[in-house]
Short mmCIF file of C-alpha atoms and ligand atoms in Angstrom, two decimals:
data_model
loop_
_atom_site.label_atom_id
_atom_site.label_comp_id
_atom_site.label_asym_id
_atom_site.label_seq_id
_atom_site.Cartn_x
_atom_site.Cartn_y
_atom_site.Cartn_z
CA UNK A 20 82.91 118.22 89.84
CA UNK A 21 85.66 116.18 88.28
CA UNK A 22 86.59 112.97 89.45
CA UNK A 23 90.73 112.18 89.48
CA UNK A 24 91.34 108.45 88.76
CA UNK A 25 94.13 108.21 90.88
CA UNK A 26 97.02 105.47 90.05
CA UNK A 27 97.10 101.78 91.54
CA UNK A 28 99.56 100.35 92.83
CA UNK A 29 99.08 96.61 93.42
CA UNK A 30 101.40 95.67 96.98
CA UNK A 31 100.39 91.92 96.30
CA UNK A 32 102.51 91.47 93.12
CA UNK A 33 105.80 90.23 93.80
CA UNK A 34 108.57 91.54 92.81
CA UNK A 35 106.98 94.71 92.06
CA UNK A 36 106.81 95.79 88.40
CA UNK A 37 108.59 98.28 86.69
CA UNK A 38 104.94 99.36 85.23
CA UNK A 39 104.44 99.72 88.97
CA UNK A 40 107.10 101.86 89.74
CA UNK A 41 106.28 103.88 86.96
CA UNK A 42 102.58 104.38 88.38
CA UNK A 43 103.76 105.23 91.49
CA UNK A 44 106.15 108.30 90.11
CA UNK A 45 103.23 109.72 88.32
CA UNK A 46 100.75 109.24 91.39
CA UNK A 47 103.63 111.16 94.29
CA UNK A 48 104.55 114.04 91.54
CA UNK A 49 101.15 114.89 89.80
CA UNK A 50 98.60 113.95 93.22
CA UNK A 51 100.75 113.07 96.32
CA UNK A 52 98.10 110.19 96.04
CA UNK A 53 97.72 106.82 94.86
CA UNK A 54 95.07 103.50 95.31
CA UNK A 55 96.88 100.02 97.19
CA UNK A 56 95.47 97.12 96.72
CA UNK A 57 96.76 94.83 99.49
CA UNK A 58 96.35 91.53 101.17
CA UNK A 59 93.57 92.85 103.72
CA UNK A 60 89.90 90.81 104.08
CA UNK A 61 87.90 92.20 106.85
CA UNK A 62 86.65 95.41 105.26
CA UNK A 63 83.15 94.52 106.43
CA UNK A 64 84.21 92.99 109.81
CA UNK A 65 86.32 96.34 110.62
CA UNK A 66 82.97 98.81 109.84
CA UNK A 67 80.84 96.38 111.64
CA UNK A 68 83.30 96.90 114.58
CA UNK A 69 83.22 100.53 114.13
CA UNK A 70 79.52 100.52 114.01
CA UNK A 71 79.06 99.28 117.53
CA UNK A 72 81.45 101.75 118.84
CA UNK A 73 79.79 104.59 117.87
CA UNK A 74 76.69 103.23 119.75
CA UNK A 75 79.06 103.75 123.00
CA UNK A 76 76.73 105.35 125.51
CA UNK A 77 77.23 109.46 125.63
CA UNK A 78 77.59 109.35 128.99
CA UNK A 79 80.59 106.87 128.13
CA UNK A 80 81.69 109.10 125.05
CA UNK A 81 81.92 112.06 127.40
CA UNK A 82 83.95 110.15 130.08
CA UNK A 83 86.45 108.97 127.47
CA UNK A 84 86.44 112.01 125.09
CA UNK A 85 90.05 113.66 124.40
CA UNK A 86 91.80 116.06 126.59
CA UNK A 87 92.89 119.14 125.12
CA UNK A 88 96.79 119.72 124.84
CA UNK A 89 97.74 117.31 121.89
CA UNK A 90 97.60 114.24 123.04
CA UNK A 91 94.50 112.64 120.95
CA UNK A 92 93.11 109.60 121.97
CA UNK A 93 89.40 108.74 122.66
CA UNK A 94 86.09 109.57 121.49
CA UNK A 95 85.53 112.97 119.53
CA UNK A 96 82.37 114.98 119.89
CA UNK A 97 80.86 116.36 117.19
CA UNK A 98 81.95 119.57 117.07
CA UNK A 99 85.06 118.59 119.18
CA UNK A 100 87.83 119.27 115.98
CA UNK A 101 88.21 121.44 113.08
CA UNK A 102 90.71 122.46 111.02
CA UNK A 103 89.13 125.64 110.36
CA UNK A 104 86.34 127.90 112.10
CA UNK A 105 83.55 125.62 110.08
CA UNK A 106 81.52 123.40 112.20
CA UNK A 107 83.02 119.93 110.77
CA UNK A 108 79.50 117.58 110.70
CA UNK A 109 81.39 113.93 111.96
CA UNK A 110 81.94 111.98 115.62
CA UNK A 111 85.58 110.20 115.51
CA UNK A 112 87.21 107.76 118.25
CA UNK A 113 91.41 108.15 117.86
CA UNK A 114 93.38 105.39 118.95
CA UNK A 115 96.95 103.96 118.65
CA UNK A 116 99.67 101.47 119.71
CA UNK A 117 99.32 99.62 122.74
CA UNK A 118 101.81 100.94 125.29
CA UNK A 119 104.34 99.17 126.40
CA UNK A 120 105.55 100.23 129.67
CA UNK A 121 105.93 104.25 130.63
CA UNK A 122 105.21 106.67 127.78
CA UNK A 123 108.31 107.66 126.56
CA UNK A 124 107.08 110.87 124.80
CA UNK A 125 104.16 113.15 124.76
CA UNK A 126 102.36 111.20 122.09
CA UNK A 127 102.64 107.70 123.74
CA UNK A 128 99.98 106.79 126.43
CA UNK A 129 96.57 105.12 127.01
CA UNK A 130 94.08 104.16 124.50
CA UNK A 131 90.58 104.90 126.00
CA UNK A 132 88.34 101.95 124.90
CA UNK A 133 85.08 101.93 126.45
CA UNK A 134 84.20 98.96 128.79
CA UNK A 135 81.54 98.41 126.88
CA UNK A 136 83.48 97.59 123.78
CA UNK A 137 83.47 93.80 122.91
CA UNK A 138 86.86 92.01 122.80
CA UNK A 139 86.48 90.74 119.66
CA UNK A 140 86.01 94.19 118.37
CA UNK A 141 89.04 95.79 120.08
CA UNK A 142 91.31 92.87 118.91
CA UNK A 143 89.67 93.68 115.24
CA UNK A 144 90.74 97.46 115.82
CA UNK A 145 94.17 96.41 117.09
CA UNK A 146 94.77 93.80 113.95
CA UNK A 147 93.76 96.59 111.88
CA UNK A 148 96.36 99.24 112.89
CA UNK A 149 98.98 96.50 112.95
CA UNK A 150 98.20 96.09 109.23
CA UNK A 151 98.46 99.53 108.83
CA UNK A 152 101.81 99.36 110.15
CA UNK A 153 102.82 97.15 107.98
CA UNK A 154 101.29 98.31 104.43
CA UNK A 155 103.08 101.46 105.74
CA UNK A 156 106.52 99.96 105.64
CA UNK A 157 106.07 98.01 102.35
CA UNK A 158 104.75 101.61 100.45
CA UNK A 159 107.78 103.55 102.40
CA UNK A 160 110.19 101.10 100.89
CA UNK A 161 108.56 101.55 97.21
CA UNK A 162 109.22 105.01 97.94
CA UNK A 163 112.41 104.70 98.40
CA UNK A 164 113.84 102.53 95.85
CA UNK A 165 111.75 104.78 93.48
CA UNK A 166 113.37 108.15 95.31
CA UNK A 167 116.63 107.07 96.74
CA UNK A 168 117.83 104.01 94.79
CA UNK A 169 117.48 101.83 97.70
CA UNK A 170 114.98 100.23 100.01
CA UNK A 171 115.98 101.02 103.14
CA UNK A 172 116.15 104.73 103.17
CA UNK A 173 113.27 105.25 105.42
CA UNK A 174 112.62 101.88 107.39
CA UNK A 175 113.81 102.96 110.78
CA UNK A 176 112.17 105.78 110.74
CA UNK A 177 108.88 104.34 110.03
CA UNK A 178 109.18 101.39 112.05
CA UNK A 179 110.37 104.05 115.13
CA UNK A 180 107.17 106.07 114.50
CA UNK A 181 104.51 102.62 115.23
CA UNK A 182 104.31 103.65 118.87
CA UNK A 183 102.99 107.22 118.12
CA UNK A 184 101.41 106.59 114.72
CA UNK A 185 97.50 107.06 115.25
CA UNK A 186 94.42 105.43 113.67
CA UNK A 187 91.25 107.79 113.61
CA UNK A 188 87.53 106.05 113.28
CA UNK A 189 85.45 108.97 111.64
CA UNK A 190 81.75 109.00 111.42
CA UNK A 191 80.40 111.58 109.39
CA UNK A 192 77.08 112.80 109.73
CA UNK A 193 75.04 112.86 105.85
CA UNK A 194 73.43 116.16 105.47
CA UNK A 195 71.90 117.93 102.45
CA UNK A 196 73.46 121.08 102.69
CA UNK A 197 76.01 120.77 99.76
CA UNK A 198 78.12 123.23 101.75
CA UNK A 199 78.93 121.88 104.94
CA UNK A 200 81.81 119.88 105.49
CA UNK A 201 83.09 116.80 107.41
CA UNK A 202 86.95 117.73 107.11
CA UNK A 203 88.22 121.17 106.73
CA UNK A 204 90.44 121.63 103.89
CA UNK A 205 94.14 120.45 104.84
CA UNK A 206 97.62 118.66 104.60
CA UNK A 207 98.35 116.06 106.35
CA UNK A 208 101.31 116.07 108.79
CA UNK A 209 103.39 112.93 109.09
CA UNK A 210 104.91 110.49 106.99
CA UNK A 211 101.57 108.86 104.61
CA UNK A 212 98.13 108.28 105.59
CA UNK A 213 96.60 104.93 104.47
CA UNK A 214 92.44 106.02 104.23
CA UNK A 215 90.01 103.01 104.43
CA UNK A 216 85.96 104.22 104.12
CA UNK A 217 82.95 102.46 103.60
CA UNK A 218 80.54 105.05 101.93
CA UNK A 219 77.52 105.59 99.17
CA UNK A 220 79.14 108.82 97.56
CA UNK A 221 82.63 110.03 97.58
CA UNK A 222 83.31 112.54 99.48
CA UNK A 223 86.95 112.83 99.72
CA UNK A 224 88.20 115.39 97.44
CA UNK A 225 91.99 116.21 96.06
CA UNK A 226 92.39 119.87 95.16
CA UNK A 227 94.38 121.00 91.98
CA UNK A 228 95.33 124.59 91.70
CA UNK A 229 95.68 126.12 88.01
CA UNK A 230 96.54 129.66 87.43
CA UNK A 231 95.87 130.59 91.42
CA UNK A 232 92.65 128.52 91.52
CA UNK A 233 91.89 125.90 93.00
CA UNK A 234 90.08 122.79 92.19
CA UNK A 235 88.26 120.43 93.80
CA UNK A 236 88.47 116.34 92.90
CA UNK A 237 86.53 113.84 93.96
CA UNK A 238 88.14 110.60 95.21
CA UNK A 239 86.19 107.81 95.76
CA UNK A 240 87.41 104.84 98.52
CA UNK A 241 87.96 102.40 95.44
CA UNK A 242 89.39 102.66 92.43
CA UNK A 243 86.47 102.65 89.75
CA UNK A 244 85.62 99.04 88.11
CA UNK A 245 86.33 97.81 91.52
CA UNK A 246 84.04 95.53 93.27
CA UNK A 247 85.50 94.09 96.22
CA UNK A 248 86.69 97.06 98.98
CA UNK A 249 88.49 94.79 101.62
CA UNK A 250 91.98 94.88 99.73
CA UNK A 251 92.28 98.77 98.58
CA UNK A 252 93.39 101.95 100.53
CA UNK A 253 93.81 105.74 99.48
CA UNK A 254 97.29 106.76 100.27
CA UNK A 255 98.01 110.37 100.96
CA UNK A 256 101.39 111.73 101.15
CA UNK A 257 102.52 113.60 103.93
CA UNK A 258 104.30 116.94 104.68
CA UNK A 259 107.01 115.31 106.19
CA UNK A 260 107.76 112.81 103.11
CA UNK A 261 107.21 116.02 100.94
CA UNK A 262 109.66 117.67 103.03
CA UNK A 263 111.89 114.77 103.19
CA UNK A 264 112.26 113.93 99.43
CA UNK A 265 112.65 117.59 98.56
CA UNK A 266 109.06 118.13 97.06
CA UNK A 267 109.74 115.32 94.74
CA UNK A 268 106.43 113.61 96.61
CA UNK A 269 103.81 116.36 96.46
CA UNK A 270 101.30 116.57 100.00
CA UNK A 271 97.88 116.92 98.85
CA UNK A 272 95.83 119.59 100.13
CA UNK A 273 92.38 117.95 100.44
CA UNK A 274 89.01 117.61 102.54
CA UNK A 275 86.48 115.64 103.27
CA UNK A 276 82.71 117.14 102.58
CA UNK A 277 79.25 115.94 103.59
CA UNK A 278 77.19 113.91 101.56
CA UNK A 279 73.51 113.29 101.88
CA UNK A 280 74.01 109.58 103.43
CA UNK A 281 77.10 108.76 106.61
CA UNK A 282 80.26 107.84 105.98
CA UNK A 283 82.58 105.94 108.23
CA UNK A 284 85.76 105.95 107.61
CA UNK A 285 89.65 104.91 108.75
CA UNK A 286 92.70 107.15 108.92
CA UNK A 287 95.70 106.02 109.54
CA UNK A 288 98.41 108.30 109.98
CA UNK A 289 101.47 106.68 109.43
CA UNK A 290 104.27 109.09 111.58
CA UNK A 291 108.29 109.47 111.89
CA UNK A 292 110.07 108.97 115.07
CA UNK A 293 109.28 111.45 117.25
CA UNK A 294 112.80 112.79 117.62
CA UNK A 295 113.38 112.80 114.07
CA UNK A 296 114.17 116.73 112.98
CA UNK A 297 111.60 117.72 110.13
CA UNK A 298 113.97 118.55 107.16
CA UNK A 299 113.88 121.86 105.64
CA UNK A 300 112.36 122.81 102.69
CA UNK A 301 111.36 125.30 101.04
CA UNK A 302 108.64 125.09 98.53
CA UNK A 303 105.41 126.49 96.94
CA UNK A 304 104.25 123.91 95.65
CA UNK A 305 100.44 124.21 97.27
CA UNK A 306 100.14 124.08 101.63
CA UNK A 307 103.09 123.04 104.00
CA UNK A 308 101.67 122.37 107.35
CA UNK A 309 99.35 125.23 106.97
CA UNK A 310 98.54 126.89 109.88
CA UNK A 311 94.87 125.35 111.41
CA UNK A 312 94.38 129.25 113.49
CA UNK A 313 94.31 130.51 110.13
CA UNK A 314 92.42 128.16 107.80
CA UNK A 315 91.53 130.35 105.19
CA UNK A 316 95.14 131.23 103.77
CA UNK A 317 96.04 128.48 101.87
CA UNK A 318 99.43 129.86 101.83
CA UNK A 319 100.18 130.09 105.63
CA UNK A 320 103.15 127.92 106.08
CA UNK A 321 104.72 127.42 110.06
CA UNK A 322 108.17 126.70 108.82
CA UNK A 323 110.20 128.49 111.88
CA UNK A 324 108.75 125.50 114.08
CA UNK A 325 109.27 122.40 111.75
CA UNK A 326 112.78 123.34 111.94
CA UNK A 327 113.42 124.25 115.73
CA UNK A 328 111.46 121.63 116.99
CA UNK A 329 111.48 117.69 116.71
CA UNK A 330 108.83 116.43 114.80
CA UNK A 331 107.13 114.53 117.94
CA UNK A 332 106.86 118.15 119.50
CA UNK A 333 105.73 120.03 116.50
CA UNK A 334 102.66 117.53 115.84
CA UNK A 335 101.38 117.53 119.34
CA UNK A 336 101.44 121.61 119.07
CA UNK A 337 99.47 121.01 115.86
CA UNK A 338 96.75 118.62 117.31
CA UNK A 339 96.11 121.15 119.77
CA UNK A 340 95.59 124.10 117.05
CA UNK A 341 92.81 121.92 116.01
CA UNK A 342 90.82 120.84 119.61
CA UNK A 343 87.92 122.64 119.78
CA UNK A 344 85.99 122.80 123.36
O1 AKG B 427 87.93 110.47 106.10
C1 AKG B 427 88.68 110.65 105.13
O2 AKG B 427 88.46 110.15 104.03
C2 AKG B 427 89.91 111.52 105.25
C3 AKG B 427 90.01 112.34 106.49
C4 AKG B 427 91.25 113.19 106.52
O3 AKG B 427 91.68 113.69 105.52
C5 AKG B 427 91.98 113.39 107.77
O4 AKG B 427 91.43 113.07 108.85
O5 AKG B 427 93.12 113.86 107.73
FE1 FE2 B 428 93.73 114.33 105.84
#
């Protein structure tokens, strides 16, 4: 199993270097991936948070588990989600903004904190996905000064997708068997995904595909030669950025898979606006939102819906593809 040393891109330099920029074209055309190293501290306050909320009562998990139909906030059993027929060995909690008044859309609503849950830890969850906000607007507008000559490109799209962006709290369960998985191979949907884990042994992995094979990489949550894991972030590329700069930023097709010790981890998926149209596109370039009923073809692309519907729409039909009961 090869390891890919993915590209860093250092968001606390200011301005940002041309050696940056540079990095950065390599990481979106070769991986649709790339390391940040940001301002953030609290790497071990933020898993210490997310340790306690996995000790949530079951009775409480069960009362405040999703509801099928899209709309993905809560506590995940395991067993709850896959993006494939495989049993996917992990417990997750989904949260996201606050809401502010009536939901305006089918992906705006309640978070379901448990009662249980100390303040201080929701305010550390809360902090945390504010952050994410924000990292995600400072890489969208490297982006596009590095795709579209200026900075501004996609700002009010990103800042219009905050309220139904969504932060997901994975635990996944070690286990020996080298084939069972924690994350079903996949693209991700929206605009990036920032990916914050605290773990013993990678266990993301980046595939490559040579000659109509595919290979698997492993990516581990810091860059190697790194000590310190509070400031640094995976970023993944997403379908709709792929779709949006014309393939020019390549969506990796990746998974997560079990290692012998648990993993927690944070995913942050940074979307659009939910009105926003998904652009068309039309690429092979490896797995446009590939169709979850049909994991095993790689291929399976649902492009008739990412251009009839709005992009709000589409993902809520695609969370539901993956609910399992
Ligand atoms: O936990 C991780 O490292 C990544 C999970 C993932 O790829 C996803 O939830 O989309
Ligand atoms: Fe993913």
């Amino acid at each position: 199993m090869s390891e890919i040393k993915l590209p860093k891109i250092d968001l606390t330099e200011s301005p940002v270097s041309k050696q940056t920029l540079q990095s950065l074209q390599e990481a979106i055309t070769n991986y649709g991936a790339f390391y940040v190293k940001t301002n953030y501290k609290d790497h071990s306050r933020l898993f210490e948070s997310a340790g306690r909320l996995f000790k949530t009562s079951d009775m409480d998990k069960s009362e405040l588990t999703i509801e099928p139909g899209g709309f993905t906030r809560g506590f995940i059993k395991l067993g709850g989600e896959s993006g494939s027929d495989l049993m996917e060995l992990k417990e997750a909690f989904s949260y996201g903004a606050t809401l502010d008044g009536q939901p305006r859309n089918k992906l705006e609503g309640d978070n379901k904190w448990p009662n249980t849950l100390a303040l201080q830890d929701k305010e550390t969850f809360k902090d945390f996905y504010k952050e994410c906000n924000r990292i995600s607007l400072e890489i969208s507008k490297l982006l596009s000064v590095l795709l579209t000559g200026e900075e501004t490109t996609w700002t009010e799209l990103v800042e219009g997708g905050f309220s139904i962006s969504l932060m997901r709290i994975f635990k996944y369960f070690g286990c020996s068997n080298p084939n069972s998985i924690g994350s079903s191979p996949h693209t991700d949907w929206g605009f990036l995904t920032l990916i914050k884990a605290d773990e013993k042994e990678p266990a993301l992995q980046i595939a490559s595909e040579k000659d109509g094979k595919t290979a698997w990489h492993n990516v581990s949550a810091i860059p190697e030669g790194e000590s310190d894991p509070s400031p640094w972030f995976i970023v993944n590329a997403g379908d709709f950025l792929a779709m949006a700069t014309n393939g020019s930023c390549l969506s990796p097709y990746h998974r997560v898979v079990s290692t012998t010790t648990d993993r927690t981890s944070f995913v942050y998926f940074a979307y659009p606006s939910y009105e926003c149209r998904t652009p068309s596109f039309k690429s092979n370039k490896l797995s446009f939102y590939q169709d979850q009923s049909q994991p095993s073809s790689f291929k399976g692309t649902r492009m008739t819906e990412i251009t009839t519907q709005c992009f709000g729409d589409f993902i809520h039909d695609k969370w539901s593809q993956v609910y399992r009961y």
